[in-house]
CSV table of C-alpha atoms (C1' of nucleotides) in Angstrom, one decimal:
chain,number,residue,atom,x,y,z
A,1233,UNK,CA,-56.7,-176.5,-7.7
A,1234,UNK,CA,-60.1,-175.1,-7.7
A,1235,UNK,CA,-62.5,-173.3,-9.7
A,1236,UNK,CA,-62.5,-170.5,-7.4
A,1237,UNK,CA,-58.7,-170.8,-8.0
A,1238,UNK,CA,-58.4,-170.3,-11.5
A,1239,UNK,CA,-61.3,-167.5,-11.8
A,1240,UNK,CA,-59.0,-165.5,-9.3
A,1241,UNK,CA,-56.2,-166.0,-11.9
A,1242,UNK,CA,-58.4,-164.8,-15.0
A,1243,UNK,CA,-59.4,-161.8,-12.8
A,1244,UNK,CA,-55.9,-161.3,-12.5
A,1245,UNK,CA,-54.9,-161.5,-15.8
A,1246,UNK,CA,-57.6,-159.2,-17.1
A,1247,UNK,CA,-55.8,-156.0,-15.3
A,1248,UNK,CA,-52.3,-157.3,-15.6
A,1249,UNK,CA,-52.6,-156.9,-19.5
A,1250,UNK,CA,-54.0,-153.3,-19.1
A,1251,UNK,CA,-50.8,-151.8,-20.8
A,1252,UNK,CA,-50.8,-153.9,-23.7
A,1253,UNK,CA,-54.3,-153.0,-24.3
A,1254,UNK,CA,-53.7,-149.4,-23.7
A,1255,UNK,CA,-51.1,-149.3,-26.4
A,1256,UNK,CA,-52.9,-150.9,-28.9
A,1257,UNK,CA,-55.3,-147.6,-29.4
A,1258,UNK,CA,-52.8,-145.0,-31.3
A,1259,UNK,CA,-55.1,-142.4,-29.5
A,1260,UNK,CA,-52.8,-143.3,-26.6
A,1261,UNK,CA,-49.4,-143.1,-28.0
A,1262,UNK,CA,-47.8,-139.5,-27.2
A,1263,UNK,CA,-44.7,-141.0,-29.3
A,1264,UNK,CA,-44.4,-144.0,-31.2
A,1265,UNK,CA,-41.6,-145.3,-33.1
A,1266,UNK,CA,-40.7,-148.5,-35.0
A,1267,UNK,CA,-39.9,-150.4,-32.1
A,1268,UNK,CA,-41.5,-148.5,-29.0
A,1269,UNK,CA,-44.3,-146.1,-27.4
A,1270,UNK,CA,-44.5,-143.3,-24.9
A,1271,UNK,CA,-47.9,-143.2,-23.2
A,1272,UNK,CA,-49.4,-141.6,-20.0
A,1273,UNK,CA,-49.6,-143.2,-16.8
A,1274,UNK,CA,-53.4,-143.9,-16.4
A,1275,UNK,CA,-52.6,-143.0,-12.6
A,1276,UNK,CA,-49.7,-140.9,-12.7
A,1277,UNK,CA,-47.9,-140.9,-8.9
A,1278,UNK,CA,-46.5,-137.2,-9.3
A,1279,UNK,CA,-47.3,-134.0,-11.9
A,1280,UNK,CA,-45.5,-135.8,-14.6
A,1281,UNK,CA,-45.5,-139.7,-15.2
A,1282,UNK,CA,-44.7,-141.3,-18.6
A,1283,UNK,CA,-44.2,-145.1,-19.3
A,1284,UNK,CA,-41.9,-146.3,-22.5
A,1285,UNK,CA,-43.1,-149.7,-22.9
A,1286,UNK,CA,-41.1,-151.5,-26.2
A,1287,UNK,CA,-43.8,-153.0,-29.5
A,1288,UNK,CA,-42.0,-156.4,-28.9
A,1289,UNK,CA,-43.7,-158.8,-26.6
A,1290,UNK,CA,-41.6,-158.5,-23.7
A,1291,UNK,CA,-43.1,-159.5,-20.4
A,1292,UNK,CA,-40.6,-157.6,-17.6
A,1293,UNK,CA,-37.3,-156.9,-16.7
A,1294,UNK,CA,-36.7,-160.6,-16.0
A,1295,UNK,CA,-37.1,-161.5,-19.2
A,1296,UNK,CA,-34.3,-159.5,-20.5
A,1297,UNK,CA,-30.9,-161.1,-21.6
A,1298,UNK,CA,-27.7,-158.6,-22.9
A,1299,UNK,CA,-29.1,-158.8,-26.5
A,1300,UNK,CA,-31.8,-156.1,-25.3
A,1301,UNK,CA,-29.2,-153.8,-24.6
A,1302,UNK,CA,-30.0,-151.5,-27.5
A,1303,UNK,CA,-33.4,-152.0,-27.0
A,1304,UNK,CA,-33.3,-150.5,-23.7
A,1305,UNK,CA,-31.5,-147.3,-25.0
A,1306,UNK,CA,-33.7,-146.6,-27.3
A,1307,UNK,CA,-36.2,-146.6,-24.8
A,1308,UNK,CA,-34.1,-144.3,-22.7
A,1309,UNK,CA,-33.8,-142.3,-25.5
A,1310,UNK,CA,-37.4,-141.7,-25.9
A,1311,UNK,CA,-37.7,-141.1,-21.7
A,1312,UNK,CA,-35.2,-138.3,-22.6
A,1313,UNK,CA,-37.7,-137.0,-25.9
A,1314,UNK,CA,-41.0,-137.0,-23.6
A,1315,UNK,CA,-39.2,-134.5,-20.8
A,1316,UNK,CA,-37.9,-132.7,-23.9
A,1317,UNK,CA,-41.2,-132.3,-25.5
A,1318,UNK,CA,-43.1,-131.7,-22.0
A,1319,UNK,CA,-40.5,-128.3,-21.6
A,1320,UNK,CA,-38.9,-130.2,-18.6
A,1321,UNK,CA,-35.4,-130.5,-17.1
A,1322,UNK,CA,-34.0,-134.3,-16.9
A,1323,UNK,CA,-32.7,-133.1,-13.3
A,1324,UNK,CA,-35.8,-133.2,-12.4
A,1325,UNK,CA,-37.0,-136.6,-13.5
A,1326,UNK,CA,-36.2,-140.4,-12.4
A,1327,UNK,CA,-36.3,-142.9,-14.7
A,1328,UNK,CA,-36.5,-146.5,-14.3
A,1329,UNK,CA,-38.1,-149.8,-13.9
A,1330,UNK,CA,-40.0,-151.5,-10.4
A,1331,UNK,CA,-37.8,-154.4,-9.2
A,1332,UNK,CA,-41.1,-156.1,-8.6
A,1333,UNK,CA,-43.5,-155.1,-11.7
A,1334,UNK,CA,-47.0,-155.9,-11.6
A,1335,UNK,CA,-48.2,-154.9,-15.1
A,1336,UNK,CA,-47.4,-157.3,-18.3
A,1337,UNK,CA,-45.0,-155.4,-20.6
A,1338,UNK,CA,-41.6,-154.4,-19.9
A,1339,UNK,CA,-42.0,-150.7,-18.8
A,1340,UNK,CA,-39.4,-147.7,-18.2
A,1341,UNK,CA,-40.9,-145.2,-15.8
A,1342,UNK,CA,-40.2,-141.3,-16.4
A,1343,UNK,CA,-41.5,-139.7,-13.4
A,1344,UNK,CA,-40.9,-135.9,-12.1
A,1345,UNK,CA,-39.9,-136.2,-8.4
A,1346,UNK,CA,-42.2,-133.9,-7.0
A,1347,UNK,CA,-44.4,-136.9,-6.3
A,1348,UNK,CA,-47.7,-134.2,-6.1
A,1349,UNK,CA,-50.4,-136.5,-7.4
A,1350,UNK,CA,-54.0,-137.5,-6.1
A,1351,UNK,CA,-53.0,-141.0,-7.1
A,1352,UNK,CA,-50.2,-141.3,-4.8
A,1353,UNK,CA,-52.3,-143.0,-1.9
A,1354,UNK,CA,-50.1,-145.7,-0.4
A,1355,UNK,CA,-47.1,-146.7,1.3
A,1356,UNK,CA,-46.3,-149.2,-0.8
A,1357,UNK,CA,-46.7,-146.8,-4.1
A,1358,UNK,CA,-44.1,-144.2,-2.3
A,1359,UNK,CA,-41.5,-147.0,-1.4
A,1360,UNK,CA,-41.9,-148.5,-4.9
A,1361,UNK,CA,-40.6,-145.2,-6.3
A,1362,UNK,CA,-38.2,-144.1,-3.4
A,1363,UNK,CA,-36.5,-147.2,-2.1
A,1364,UNK,CA,-34.0,-150.2,-4.1
A,1365,UNK,CA,-37.9,-151.4,-5.1
A,1366,UNK,CA,-36.7,-148.4,-7.9
A,1367,UNK,CA,-34.4,-149.6,-11.0
A,1368,UNK,CA,-32.3,-146.5,-12.0
A,1369,UNK,CA,-32.3,-147.0,-15.9
A,1370,UNK,CA,-28.6,-147.2,-15.5
A,1371,UNK,CA,-28.0,-149.3,-13.1
A,1372,UNK,CA,-30.4,-152.1,-14.6
A,1373,UNK,CA,-28.3,-151.5,-18.0
A,1374,UNK,CA,-24.8,-152.1,-16.2
A,1375,UNK,CA,-26.5,-155.1,-14.3
A,1376,UNK,CA,-27.8,-156.5,-17.3
A,1377,UNK,CA,-24.4,-155.8,-19.4
A,1378,UNK,CA,-22.8,-157.9,-16.5
A,1379,UNK,CA,-24.8,-160.8,-15.8
A,1380,UNK,CA,-26.9,-161.0,-18.7
A,1381,UNK,CA,-30.1,-161.2,-16.2
A,1382,UNK,CA,-32.0,-159.2,-14.1
A,1383,UNK,CA,-32.7,-161.3,-10.3
A,1384,UNK,CA,-35.4,-161.0,-8.9
A,1385,UNK,CA,-35.4,-159.7,-5.6
A,1386,UNK,CA,-36.2,-162.4,-2.4
A,1387,UNK,CA,-39.7,-161.9,-1.3
A,1388,UNK,CA,-38.3,-161.0,2.5
A,1389,UNK,CA,-36.3,-158.2,1.0
A,1390,UNK,CA,-39.2,-156.8,-1.4
A,1391,UNK,CA,-41.3,-156.9,1.9
A,1392,UNK,CA,-38.4,-155.2,4.3
A,1393,UNK,CA,-38.5,-152.5,1.5
A,1394,UNK,CA,-41.9,-151.8,1.6
A,1395,UNK,CA,-42.5,-151.4,5.2
A,1396,UNK,CA,-39.9,-148.6,5.6
A,1397,UNK,CA,-40.6,-145.3,7.0
A,1398,UNK,CA,-41.9,-142.4,4.7
A,1399,UNK,CA,-38.8,-140.7,3.9
A,1400,UNK,CA,-39.4,-137.4,1.8
A,1401,UNK,CA,-37.2,-137.8,-1.6
A,1402,UNK,CA,-36.1,-134.0,-1.4
A,1403,UNK,CA,-34.6,-133.7,2.4
A,1404,UNK,CA,-34.4,-135.4,5.6
A,1405,UNK,CA,-38.1,-135.5,6.4
A,1406,UNK,CA,-39.4,-138.5,8.1
A,1407,UNK,CA,-43.6,-138.6,8.1
A,1408,UNK,CA,-45.4,-140.1,10.1
A,1409,UNK,CA,-48.3,-141.3,7.6
A,1410,UNK,CA,-49.2,-140.7,4.0
A,1411,UNK,CA,-51.2,-137.9,4.6
A,1412,UNK,CA,-48.4,-135.6,6.3
A,1413,UNK,CA,-46.1,-136.6,3.5
A,1414,UNK,CA,-48.1,-135.7,0.9
A,1415,UNK,CA,-48.6,-132.3,2.7
A,1416,UNK,CA,-44.8,-132.4,2.7
A,1417,UNK,CA,-44.5,-132.9,-0.1
A,1418,UNK,CA,-46.2,-129.9,-1.4
A,1419,UNK,CA,-44.0,-127.4,0.8
A,1420,UNK,CA,-41.0,-128.6,-1.6
B,956,DG,C1',-52.5,-152.2,-10.9
B,957,DT,C1',-57.1,-150.1,-8.3
B,958,DT,C1',-61.3,-150.2,-5.4
B,959,DC,C1',-63.4,-151.6,-1.2
B,960,DT,C1',-63.4,-151.6,3.8
B,961,DA,C1',-62.7,-153.8,8.3
B,962,DG,C1',-60.5,-153.0,11.9
B,963,DA,C1',-56.3,-150.5,14.0
B,964,DA,C1',-54.8,-146.2,15.1
B,965,DC,C1',-55.5,-142.1,16.7
C,886,DG,C1',-65.7,-140.7,16.8
C,887,DT,C1',-62.7,-140.2,12.6
C,888,DT,C1',-58.9,-140.9,10.1
C,889,DC,C1',-55.8,-144.2,8.1
C,890,DT,C1',-53.8,-148.4,6.6
C,891,DA,C1',-53.5,-153.2,4.9
C,892,DG,C1',-55.4,-157.2,2.8
C,893,DA,C1',-59.3,-159.3,-0.2
C,894,DA,C1',-61.0,-159.3,-4.4
C,895,DC,C1',-64.7,-166.2,-6.5
DNA sequence: GTTCTAGAAC
DNA sequence: GTTCTAGAAC
């Protein structure tokens, strides 16, 4: 391994630990319990976008086993709490995990289905929330109950899902590019 | 995860 | 010529 390779890895580590650093500052915590916290996503991909994270140092969904099922229930409880606190309705939100997370520390996404946001900029953003790259809470809970672990998606499957057409999440419309998708979402 | 930007797509 | 996407970031 070259020196350059190592400095790349260090650079990568610095952004991957962003969430862990964020929750160290109490000012960032919208809700905090003994075992989990709720923060606002720094780059929200919809009008409402929150993250629920355990205080326990769990890297990602791939570190989970059956013993974590009660923890997941607590994360889900806080997800419902933040929606209620914000005066929104549960039906207008999707709650779940990315099948291929980028940031360290397990985090549950709580995001409104409008996807109206200046931070929504790429096909990857869209498809990570609107294809099987998004694992709804209930689905992950059931998979973990059954298998005692969460399986990583094959690289080819991830690439296939990332390259899917930009299909609207609320109707049959398929956008030709990101700007037209964003314009369309505003109409809903 | 974002930023930046070369060059593809239009 | 401008818009848009996709890959490198040392």
